[in-house]
Amino acid sequence: MPVNLTIDAVRDRLAEALAERAELLHSHSEDQVLVQVRDAELLEWLAQYLFDERFYLVTLVGNDERELEDRCFKLYYLFSHPTTDLFVLVEYLLLPPQPETYPSLHTWFEVVSCFEHEICDMLGLRPNGPRSHDVATGSWLHNRYPEGLHPLRRDKTTSRLRQDVLDHDRTAAAVRGGPGAPILPVGPVHAGIIEPGQFRFSMAGEAVNRLGIQLGYTHRGLERLFQSGVPLLDGWWLAEQASGDSSFAHSLAYCRAAETLTERPAPLAAERIRGLFLELERIHNHVADIGMLAEDVALGPYAARLSIVREQLLRLNKRIAGHRYLRRVNRPGGVVLPGELDVRDIRETLDDSLGRFYAIAKRLQGRVAFRARTIGVGQLTRDQAVRLGVTGLVARASGVPRDCRWDHPYGVYDDRGLGRDRTNESRRTDRAEAEAGDVYARFLTRVEEVNESHAIIRRILQLWGGLRKRERLRLLDQPKVLPENNYTFAVGYAEGFRGDVVYWLMQDKMTRIYRCKIRDPSIVNWPALTESVRPRVEHGRSVETMVADFPLVNKSFNLSYAGNDL
């Protein structure tokens, strides 16, 4: 495929390839091509075409539309082009004689596996062919829930679903390993104050032979709640509950989808506030993660100093947004602030706290003990990252430059004066080390991104100073739900500190939500954690991960349990 293609060139190539094969539908966004597919063979042909053109799968949405015009279940595949600001959204209809099965795209896009398991649990839809044996219920809804619950089907009321769960026998099955393969189960309740999830280590002495991960313990039924009468303009509050440390990114992604449906973009000042707060969320989370890495390698004094830096940042959030985790700020149509933005406070607090952060990070880089524990441990190669379809920080630390702030610029990131400067000081780390895919690379990537976010915030504050007073006061344009967009869907996204947060939102009648699909970056990155501890041969020698190193590897990924379980 030619490189440096324009959006129009990619769109024209796709239209030419699809001529007389599939129907192109109207899309609300200029950066999206919407294709409707009714034939399994055509879906597989299109998957092969997109794979050859180096598109990657962003998310897969299952939707029960049996009461709507087409009277069937539907799947919506969202693909992104790797080098241009273009999405391809494929709408696939599950029609008779197989109204509850579909062709799997696993041959081309392995990342589809996590979505297939989720759709199997939530909607009872399975891939046909050989993949039907690989995809089973129990990934999200395990022993705590009755078999066949499928809560995203619309033929059961919420009260009926709740009663079915209460009536179910929740006795857990015992964990058993195969002959000669000792199983070490860890969790779901852990020693630290963290979310629940079970890790099942198949052991070979002290080394990890295979890792199984059982999630779903923090499942709250969020997507069902969205379609249970939540008004379209109020869904931001529920989006904030998806993953607590990414509240701002989640509410922003939701609001961007809602703004597309209401056809009311946020004012310029609101977009700059959003960019500022998104970077503040990234900074305090990266600082916290680096502190936890230091603690896991027994460098407590470094962890303690970093916790002080993080506390300063959280207090700054409280002063300017009214909440330490930047909640209750985003709304469809803009933002709500408790008072006037104190630019001087932001600048001085960041310069002071991040100055100390950079000094601590530099000392960590120079510690032989830290490097010995992190270099070569929990390695995810670039080829593995591409094959698994990982995203965000984990992908970037493995040499895959996926970042929707720059790949699909939105809001303040679409400002030409804010474009990514690859000569910036934040990019001068040894690229070989920063893209090696191990724990140390993920540490370096976090340090780089704190530096980059600091530079972005400085630029945003300059742009803020250039606004007239009346522009700074215009933070919210109250939108109205448009009846002509009933049963229309839109996509919203934001680059959170873990990676791209994506919302697929369909409007219902009576100003409510028909379906809201949340895609936190963790759902596509959990398989990469398993891959990173798998035994491998490197330069003719066997490389294994010790069980004692797993907490460090796990923390370097820092994936969200709640963002996965929803």
Coordinates of C-alpha atoms in Angstrom, one line a residue:
M1 CA 0.0 0.0 0.0
P2 CA 1.4 3.5 -0.9
V3 CA 2.4 5.5 2.2
N4 CA 1.3 9.1 2.9
L5 CA -2.0 8.8 1.2
T6 CA -4.6 11.5 1.7
I7 CA -8.0 10.8 3.3
D8 CA -9.7 11.3 -0.1
A9 CA -7.3 9.0 -1.8
V10 CA -7.9 6.2 0.8
R11 CA -11.6 6.8 0.5
D12 CA -11.6 6.6 -3.3
R13 CA -9.5 3.4 -3.2
L14 CA -12.1 1.9 -0.9
A15 CA -15.0 3.0 -2.9
E16 CA -13.5 1.6 -6.1
A17 CA -12.8 -1.7 -4.4
L18 CA -16.4 -1.9 -3.1
A19 CA -18.0 -0.8 -6.4
E20 CA -21.1 -3.1 -7.0
R21 CA -20.1 -5.2 -4.0
A22 CA -21.6 -3.4 -1.0
E23 CA -23.7 -0.4 -0.1
L24 CA -22.1 2.8 1.1
L25 CA -24.4 4.6 3.7
H26 CA -24.5 8.2 4.8
S27 CA -22.2 9.0 7.7
H28 CA -22.5 11.9 10.1
S29 CA -18.7 12.4 10.1
E30 CA -16.4 13.3 7.2
D31 CA -13.7 11.0 8.6
Q32 CA -15.9 7.9 8.5
V33 CA -16.9 5.6 5.7
L34 CA -20.0 3.5 6.5
V35 CA -20.4 0.2 4.6
Q36 CA -23.4 -2.1 4.9
V37 CA -22.8 -5.8 4.4
R38 CA -25.4 -8.6 4.3
D39 CA -23.3 -11.4 2.9
A40 CA -20.8 -13.5 4.9
E41 CA -18.5 -14.0 1.9
L42 CA -18.4 -10.2 1.3
L43 CA -17.6 -9.6 5.0
E44 CA -14.6 -11.9 4.7
W45 CA -13.5 -10.3 1.5
L46 CA -13.7 -6.9 3.0
A47 CA -11.7 -8.1 6.1
Q48 CA -9.0 -9.3 3.7
Y49 CA -9.0 -6.0 1.8
L50 CA -8.7 -3.9 5.0
F51 CA -6.0 -6.2 6.4
D52 CA -4.0 -5.8 3.2
E53 CA -4.4 -2.0 3.4
R54 CA -3.1 -2.2 7.0
F55 CA -6.3 -1.0 8.7
Y56 CA -6.6 -2.2 12.3
L57 CA -9.7 -3.1 14.3
V58 CA -10.7 -0.6 16.9
T59 CA -13.9 -2.1 18.3
L60 CA -16.8 -4.4 17.5
V61 CA -20.3 -3.6 18.6
G62 CA -23.2 -6.1 18.9
N63 CA -26.7 -4.7 18.9
D64 CA -30.1 -6.2 19.2
E65 CA -32.2 -4.4 16.5
R66 CA -34.9 -7.1 16.1
E67 CA -37.5 -4.4 16.9
L68 CA -36.2 -1.9 14.4
E69 CA -36.4 -1.7 10.6
D70 CA -34.1 -4.6 9.7
R71 CA -35.6 -7.0 12.3
C72 CA -32.2 -8.6 13.2
F73 CA -29.1 -8.6 15.3
K74 CA -26.3 -6.4 13.9
L75 CA -22.6 -6.2 14.3
Y76 CA -20.7 -3.0 13.7
Y77 CA -16.9 -3.2 13.1
L78 CA -14.9 0.0 13.4
F79 CA -11.6 0.0 11.6
S80 CA -8.9 2.7 11.6
H81 CA -6.5 3.6 8.8
P82 CA -2.9 3.6 10.2
T83 CA -1.7 6.8 8.7
T84 CA -4.7 9.0 7.8
D85 CA -7.6 10.3 9.7
L86 CA -10.1 7.8 8.4
F87 CA -12.4 5.2 10.0
V88 CA -14.3 2.5 8.1
L89 CA -17.4 1.3 9.9
V90 CA -18.8 -2.0 8.6
E91 CA -22.5 -2.7 9.5
Y92 CA -23.1 -6.5 9.2
L93 CA -26.7 -7.9 9.4
L94 CA -27.2 -11.4 10.9
L95 CA -30.0 -12.6 8.7
P96 CA -31.8 -16.0 8.3
P97 CA -31.0 -18.9 8.0
Q98 CA -28.3 -18.0 10.6
P99 CA -29.8 -15.1 12.6
E100 CA -27.5 -15.7 15.7
T101 CA -24.2 -16.7 14.1
Y102 CA -21.7 -14.8 12.1
P103 CA -18.3 -15.3 10.3
S104 CA -15.3 -14.6 12.5
L105 CA -12.6 -12.2 11.3
H106 CA -10.1 -13.8 13.7
T107 CA -7.9 -15.0 10.7
W108 CA -7.1 -11.3 9.9
F109 CA -7.7 -9.5 13.2
E110 CA -6.8 -11.5 16.4
V111 CA -8.0 -8.7 18.5
V112 CA -11.6 -9.6 17.6
S113 CA -11.4 -12.5 20.0
C114 CA -12.1 -10.4 23.1
F115 CA -15.1 -8.8 21.5
E116 CA -16.4 -12.2 20.3
H117 CA -16.3 -13.5 23.9
E118 CA -18.1 -10.4 25.2
I119 CA -20.8 -10.6 22.5
C120 CA -21.3 -14.3 23.3
D121 CA -21.9 -13.5 27.0
M122 CA -24.0 -10.3 26.5
L123 CA -26.0 -11.2 23.4
G124 CA -25.7 -14.9 22.9
L125 CA -24.3 -14.5 19.4
R126 CA -21.4 -16.8 18.3
P127 CA -19.1 -17.1 15.3
N128 CA -19.8 -20.0 13.1
G129 CA -17.3 -22.5 11.8
P130 CA -14.3 -23.7 13.8
R131 CA -14.3 -20.5 15.9
S132 CA -17.6 -21.5 17.5
H133 CA -15.7 -24.0 19.7
D134 CA -13.2 -21.3 20.8
V135 CA -15.8 -18.7 21.8
A136 CA -17.9 -19.7 24.8
T137 CA -19.8 -18.0 27.6
G138 CA -18.1 -17.4 30.9
S139 CA -15.6 -14.7 30.1
W140 CA -17.5 -11.8 31.4
L141 CA -20.5 -13.5 33.1
H142 CA -19.1 -16.5 34.9
N143 CA -20.4 -18.6 37.8
R144 CA -22.2 -15.6 39.5
Y145 CA -24.6 -15.4 36.6
P146 CA -27.1 -17.9 35.2
E147 CA -26.2 -19.4 31.8
G148 CA -28.2 -17.8 29.0
L149 CA -28.7 -14.5 30.7
H150 CA -27.5 -12.4 27.7
P151 CA -28.4 -9.0 29.4
L152 CA -28.0 -6.9 26.2
R153 CA -30.9 -8.6 24.5
R154 CA -33.9 -6.3 24.6
D155 CA -36.6 -9.0 25.2
K156 CA -36.1 -9.0 29.0
T157 CA -36.8 -6.2 31.4
T158 CA -34.1 -5.0 33.8
S159 CA -36.1 -6.2 36.7
R160 CA -36.5 -9.7 35.2
L161 CA -32.7 -9.8 34.6
R162 CA -32.1 -8.8 38.2
Q163 CA -34.4 -11.5 39.5
D164 CA -32.8 -14.2 37.4
V165 CA -29.4 -13.3 38.9
L166 CA -30.8 -13.4 42.4
D167 CA -32.3 -16.8 41.9
H168 CA -29.1 -18.3 40.5
D169 CA -26.8 -20.7 42.6
R170 CA -23.5 -18.9 42.8
T171 CA -21.3 -21.8 44.0
A172 CA -17.9 -21.5 42.4
A173 CA -16.3 -24.4 40.6
A174 CA -12.8 -25.5 41.7
V175 CA -9.8 -24.5 39.7
R176 CA -8.0 -27.6 38.3
G177 CA -4.8 -28.0 36.3
G178 CA -3.9 -30.7 33.8
P179 CA -1.6 -33.6 34.8
G180 CA 1.9 -32.6 35.6
A181 CA 1.0 -28.9 35.4
P182 CA 0.7 -27.2 38.8
I183 CA -1.8 -24.4 38.8
L184 CA -1.2 -21.4 41.1
P185 CA -4.4 -19.3 41.4
V186 CA -3.9 -15.7 42.6
G187 CA -7.0 -13.7 43.3
P188 CA -9.6 -12.6 42.6
V189 CA -9.1 -10.8 46.0
H190 CA -5.5 -9.5 46.2
A191 CA -3.3 -8.3 49.0
G192 CA -3.2 -4.7 47.8
I193 CA -6.1 -2.3 47.4
I194 CA -6.8 -3.1 43.8
E195 CA -9.6 -4.3 41.7
P196 CA -10.5 -8.1 41.7
G197 CA -9.3 -10.5 39.0
Q198 CA -7.9 -14.0 39.0
F199 CA -4.6 -15.0 37.5
R200 CA -4.0 -18.7 37.0
F201 CA -0.3 -19.5 36.6
S202 CA 0.7 -22.8 35.0
M203 CA 4.1 -23.4 36.6
A204 CA 7.4 -24.8 35.4
G205 CA 9.4 -24.6 38.6
E206 CA 9.5 -20.9 39.5
A207 CA 8.8 -19.8 35.9
V208 CA 5.5 -19.0 34.3
N209 CA 4.7 -21.6 31.6
R210 CA 1.3 -20.2 30.8
L211 CA -1.0 -17.5 32.2
G212 CA -4.8 -17.6 32.3
I213 CA -6.7 -14.5 33.3
Q214 CA -10.3 -14.6 34.6
L215 CA -12.0 -11.2 34.7
G216 CA -15.6 -10.1 35.1
Y217 CA -15.7 -9.7 38.9
T218 CA -16.3 -5.9 38.5
H219 CA -19.1 -6.3 36.0
R220 CA -21.8 -3.7 36.8
G221 CA -24.0 -3.9 33.8
L222 CA -23.1 -0.4 32.6
E223 CA -24.1 -0.9 29.0
R224 CA -27.5 -2.3 30.1
L225 CA -28.0 0.7 32.3
F226 CA -27.3 3.0 29.4
Q227 CA -30.2 1.5 27.4
S228 CA -32.5 1.5 30.5
G229 CA -34.0 4.9 30.1
V230 CA -30.9 7.2 30.5
P231 CA -31.4 10.5 28.6
L232 CA -28.9 11.1 25.8
L233 CA -27.8 14.4 27.3
D234 CA -27.2 12.8 30.8
G235 CA -25.2 9.7 29.8
W236 CA -21.9 11.6 30.6
W237 CA -22.4 10.8 34.3
L238 CA -22.7 7.0 33.7
A239 CA -19.7 7.2 31.4
E240 CA -17.6 8.6 34.2
Q241 CA -18.2 5.3 36.2
A242 CA -16.7 3.0 33.5
S243 CA -13.1 3.3 34.8
G244 CA -12.6 5.7 37.7
D245 CA -9.0 6.8 37.0
S246 CA -10.0 7.6 33.4
S247 CA -13.3 9.4 34.2
F248 CA -12.5 12.5 32.1
A249 CA -11.4 10.5 29.0
H250 CA -14.6 8.4 29.2
S251 CA -16.9 11.3 29.7
L252 CA -15.2 13.2 26.9
A253 CA -15.5 10.3 24.4
Y254 CA -19.2 10.0 25.3
C255 CA -19.8 13.7 24.9
R256 CA -18.1 13.8 21.5
A257 CA -20.5 11.0 20.3
A258 CA -23.5 12.8 21.7
E259 CA -22.4 16.1 20.1
T260 CA -22.3 14.4 16.7
L261 CA -25.8 13.2 17.2
T262 CA -27.1 16.6 18.4
E263 CA -25.0 18.3 15.7
R264 CA -23.9 20.8 18.3
P265 CA -20.0 21.0 18.7
A266 CA -18.5 22.4 21.9
P267 CA -17.3 26.0 21.9
L268 CA -13.6 26.8 21.3
A269 CA -12.9 27.6 24.9
A270 CA -14.5 24.3 26.1
E271 CA -12.3 22.3 23.7
R272 CA -9.2 23.9 25.1
I273 CA -10.4 23.1 28.7
R274 CA -11.0 19.6 27.6
G275 CA -7.5 19.3 26.2
L276 CA -6.0 20.8 29.3
F277 CA -7.9 18.4 31.6
L278 CA -7.2 15.3 29.5
E279 CA -3.5 16.0 29.7
L280 CA -3.7 16.6 33.5
E281 CA -5.4 13.2 33.8
R282 CA -2.6 11.6 31.8
I283 CA 0.1 13.2 33.9
H284 CA -1.2 12.3 37.4
N285 CA -1.8 8.7 36.3
H286 CA 1.6 8.3 34.8
V287 CA 3.2 9.7 37.9
A288 CA 1.2 7.3 40.0
D289 CA 2.2 4.3 37.8
I290 CA 5.9 5.1 38.0
G291 CA 5.6 5.4 41.8
M292 CA 4.1 1.9 41.9
L293 CA 6.9 0.5 39.7
A294 CA 9.4 2.0 42.2
E295 CA 7.6 0.4 45.1
D296 CA 7.4 -3.0 43.4
V297 CA 11.3 -3.0 43.0
A298 CA 11.7 -2.1 46.7
L299 CA 12.7 1.6 46.0
G300 CA 10.3 2.9 48.7
P301 CA 11.8 6.4 49.0
Y302 CA 11.3 7.1 45.3
A303 CA 7.7 5.9 45.5
A304 CA 7.0 8.1 48.5
R305 CA 8.4 11.2 46.8
L306 CA 6.3 10.4 43.7
S307 CA 3.2 10.0 45.8
I308 CA 3.7 13.6 47.1
V309 CA 4.0 14.8 43.5
R310 CA 0.8 13.0 42.5
E311 CA -1.0 14.5 45.6
Q312 CA 0.0 18.0 44.4
L313 CA -1.5 17.3 41.0
L314 CA -4.7 15.9 42.4
R315 CA -5.1 19.0 44.6
L316 CA -4.6 21.2 41.5
N317 CA -7.4 19.2 39.8
K318 CA -9.6 19.9 42.8
R319 CA -8.9 23.6 42.8
I320 CA -9.6 24.2 39.1
A321 CA -12.3 21.5 38.3
G322 CA -13.9 21.0 41.7
H323 CA -13.0 17.3 41.7
R324 CA -9.7 15.5 42.3
Y325 CA -10.4 13.1 39.4
L326 CA -11.9 15.8 37.1
R327 CA -15.4 14.5 37.3
R328 CA -18.6 16.4 36.6
V329 CA -16.9 18.7 34.1
N330 CA -17.8 17.3 30.7
R331 CA -21.3 17.8 29.2
P332 CA -22.6 17.4 25.7
G333 CA -22.0 20.8 24.2
G334 CA -19.1 21.8 26.4
V335 CA -17.9 21.9 30.0
V336 CA -18.9 23.2 33.4
L337 CA -16.4 24.7 35.8
P338 CA -16.8 25.9 39.4
G339 CA -15.0 29.2 38.7
E340 CA -12.6 31.1 36.4
L341 CA -9.6 29.1 35.3
D342 CA -6.5 30.1 37.3
V343 CA -3.7 29.9 34.7
R344 CA -1.0 31.1 37.0
D345 CA -1.9 28.3 39.6
I346 CA -1.8 25.7 36.9
R347 CA 1.6 26.9 35.4
E348 CA 3.3 27.2 38.8
T349 CA 2.0 24.0 40.2
L350 CA 3.1 22.0 37.2
D351 CA 6.5 23.6 36.9
D352 CA 7.2 22.9 40.6
S353 CA 5.8 19.3 40.9
L354 CA 6.9 18.1 37.5
G355 CA 10.4 19.6 38.0
R356 CA 10.7 17.3 41.0
F357 CA 9.2 14.4 39.0
Y358 CA 11.8 14.7 36.2
A359 CA 14.6 14.6 38.8
I360 CA 13.2 11.5 40.4
A361 CA 12.6 9.8 37.1
K362 CA 16.2 10.6 36.0
R363 CA 17.6 9.1 39.2
L364 CA 15.5 6.0 38.7
Q365 CA 16.9 5.6 35.2
G366 CA 20.4 5.6 36.7
R367 CA 19.7 3.0 39.4
V368 CA 21.4 -0.3 38.4
A369 CA 18.9 -2.2 40.6
F370 CA 15.9 -0.6 38.8
R371 CA 17.3 -1.3 35.3
A372 CA 18.2 -4.9 36.3
R373 CA 14.6 -5.6 37.4
T374 CA 12.9 -4.0 34.4
I375 CA 15.0 -4.4 31.3
G376 CA 14.1 -7.5 29.3
V377 CA 11.2 -8.4 31.7
G378 CA 7.6 -8.7 30.4
Q379 CA 8.6 -8.1 26.8
L380 CA 6.0 -7.6 24.1
T381 CA 7.6 -7.3 20.7
R382 CA 6.4 -5.0 17.9
D383 CA 5.2 -8.0 15.9
Q384 CA 3.3 -9.3 18.8
A385 CA 1.7 -5.9 19.5
V386 CA 0.6 -5.5 15.8
R387 CA -0.7 -9.1 15.7
L388 CA -2.7 -8.7 18.9
G389 CA -4.0 -5.3 18.0
V390 CA -2.9 -3.5 21.2
T391 CA -3.3 0.2 21.6
G392 CA -2.2 3.2 23.6
L393 CA 0.9 3.3 25.8
V394 CA 1.5 -0.5 25.6
A395 CA 1.6 -0.3 21.8
R396 CA 3.8 2.8 21.8
A397 CA 6.3 1.2 24.2
S398 CA 6.5 -1.7 21.7
G399 CA 7.2 0.6 18.7
V400 CA 3.6 0.8 17.4
P401 CA 2.8 4.6 17.3
R402 CA -1.0 4.5 17.9
D403 CA -2.3 7.7 19.5
C404 CA -5.7 9.1 18.4
R405 CA -4.7 12.6 19.5
W406 CA -2.5 12.7 16.4
D407 CA -3.9 9.9 14.2
H408 CA -7.5 11.2 14.5
P409 CA -7.0 14.8 15.9
Y410 CA -10.0 16.3 17.6
G411 CA -10.8 19.5 19.6
V412 CA -7.6 21.3 20.6
Y413 CA -5.4 18.6 19.1
D414 CA -6.7 19.7 15.7
D415 CA -5.1 23.0 16.2
R416 CA -2.1 23.3 13.8
G417 CA -0.1 25.1 16.6
L418 CA -0.4 22.0 18.8
G419 CA 0.8 19.4 16.4
R420 CA 3.2 16.8 17.8
D421 CA 6.7 18.0 17.8
R422 CA 9.0 15.0 17.4
T423 CA 12.1 17.2 18.0
N424 CA 10.7 18.1 21.4
E425 CA 12.9 17.3 24.4
S426 CA 10.3 14.7 25.5
R427 CA 11.2 12.5 22.4
R428 CA 15.0 12.4 22.9
T429 CA 15.0 9.2 24.8
D430 CA 17.0 6.3 23.3
R431 CA 14.3 4.9 20.9
A432 CA 15.6 1.4 21.1
E433 CA 15.1 1.3 24.8
A434 CA 11.8 3.2 24.8
E435 CA 10.3 0.8 22.1
A436 CA 11.8 -2.5 23.4
G437 CA 8.4 -3.5 24.8
D438 CA 9.6 -4.5 28.3
V439 CA 8.8 -3.0 31.7
Y440 CA 11.6 -0.5 31.3
A441 CA 10.3 0.7 27.9
R442 CA 6.9 1.2 29.4
F443 CA 8.5 3.2 32.2
L444 CA 10.4 5.4 29.7
T445 CA 7.3 5.9 27.6
R446 CA 5.4 7.2 30.7
V447 CA 8.2 9.6 31.4
E448 CA 8.2 10.9 27.8
E449 CA 4.5 11.3 27.8
V450 CA 4.5 13.3 31.1
N451 CA 7.0 15.6 29.4
E452 CA 5.0 15.8 26.2
S453 CA 1.7 16.5 28.2
H454 CA 3.5 19.3 30.1
A455 CA 4.5 20.9 26.8
I456 CA 1.0 20.5 25.4
I457 CA -0.5 22.2 28.5
R458 CA 2.0 25.1 28.2
R459 CA 0.8 25.6 24.6
I460 CA -2.9 25.3 25.6
L461 CA -2.4 28.0 28.3
Q462 CA -0.9 30.3 25.7
L463 CA -3.9 29.7 23.4
W464 CA -6.2 30.3 26.4
G465 CA -4.5 33.7 27.0
G466 CA -5.2 34.6 23.4
L467 CA -9.0 34.3 23.8
R468 CA -11.2 37.3 24.4
K469 CA -13.0 37.4 27.7
R470 CA -16.4 36.6 26.2
E471 CA -14.9 33.6 24.4
R472 CA -13.5 32.3 27.7
L473 CA -16.9 32.6 29.3
R474 CA -18.6 30.7 26.6
L475 CA -18.0 27.1 27.8
L476 CA -21.3 25.4 27.1
D477 CA -23.8 25.5 24.2
Q478 CA -26.8 23.5 25.4
P479 CA -27.7 21.0 22.7
K480 CA -31.1 19.6 21.8
V481 CA -31.8 16.0 20.9
L482 CA -32.9 15.9 17.2
P483 CA -35.8 13.5 16.5
E484 CA -34.6 13.0 12.9
N485 CA -31.6 11.2 14.3
N486 CA -33.6 8.6 16.2
Y487 CA -31.9 5.2 15.8
T488 CA -28.8 6.9 14.3
F489 CA -25.4 6.2 15.8
A490 CA -22.2 8.1 16.2
V491 CA -18.6 7.4 17.4
G492 CA -16.8 9.4 20.0
Y493 CA -13.2 8.9 21.1
A494 CA -10.5 10.4 23.3
E495 CA -6.9 9.4 24.1
G496 CA -6.9 8.4 27.8
F497 CA -3.7 7.7 29.7
R498 CA -3.9 4.0 28.8
G499 CA -5.0 4.5 25.2
D500 CA -7.9 5.4 23.1
V501 CA -11.3 5.3 24.8
V502 CA -14.1 4.8 22.2
Y503 CA -17.9 5.1 22.5
W504 CA -20.4 3.9 20.0
L505 CA -23.7 5.6 20.7
M506 CA -27.2 5.0 19.2
Q507 CA -30.0 7.5 19.9
D508 CA -33.4 6.1 20.9
K509 CA -36.8 7.9 20.5
M510 CA -37.9 10.1 23.4
T511 CA -34.4 11.6 23.7
R512 CA -33.0 8.5 25.3
I513 CA -30.2 6.0 24.5
Y514 CA -30.9 2.8 22.5
R515 CA -27.4 1.4 22.8
C516 CA -24.0 2.6 24.1
K517 CA -20.9 0.4 23.6
I518 CA -17.9 1.3 25.6
R519 CA -14.4 0.3 24.5
D520 CA -11.8 1.0 27.1
P521 CA -8.2 0.3 25.9
S522 CA -7.8 -2.4 28.5
I523 CA -10.2 -4.8 26.8
V524 CA -7.8 -5.1 23.8
N525 CA -4.6 -5.0 25.9
W526 CA -5.3 -7.8 28.5
P527 CA -4.3 -10.5 26.0
A528 CA -0.9 -8.7 25.6
L529 CA -0.2 -9.1 29.3
T530 CA -0.6 -12.9 28.8
E531 CA 1.6 -12.8 25.8
S532 CA 4.4 -10.8 27.5
V533 CA 5.0 -13.6 30.1
R534 CA 4.9 -16.5 27.7
P535 CA 8.2 -18.4 27.5
R536 CA 10.1 -17.6 24.3
V537 CA 13.4 -18.2 22.5
E538 CA 15.6 -15.1 22.0
H539 CA 19.0 -15.2 20.2
G540 CA 19.1 -19.0 20.7
R541 CA 18.4 -18.9 24.4
S542 CA 15.2 -19.6 26.4
V543 CA 13.7 -16.6 28.1
E544 CA 11.2 -17.1 30.9
T545 CA 9.3 -14.9 33.4
M546 CA 9.6 -15.7 37.0
V547 CA 6.4 -15.6 39.1
A548 CA 8.1 -13.1 41.4
D549 CA 8.4 -10.7 38.5
F550 CA 4.7 -10.9 37.5
P551 CA 3.5 -8.1 39.8
L552 CA 6.0 -5.8 38.2
V553 CA 4.9 -6.7 34.7
N554 CA 1.3 -6.4 35.6
K555 CA 1.9 -2.9 37.1
S556 CA 3.8 -1.8 34.0
F557 CA 0.7 -2.6 31.9
N558 CA -1.7 -1.2 34.6
L559 CA -4.8 -2.3 32.8
S560 CA -8.3 -1.5 34.1
Y561 CA -10.4 -4.3 35.5
A562 CA -13.5 -2.2 35.6
G563 CA -12.9 -0.8 32.1
N564 CA -12.8 -4.3 30.8
D565 CA -15.7 -5.7 32.8
L566 CA -18.1 -2.8 32.5

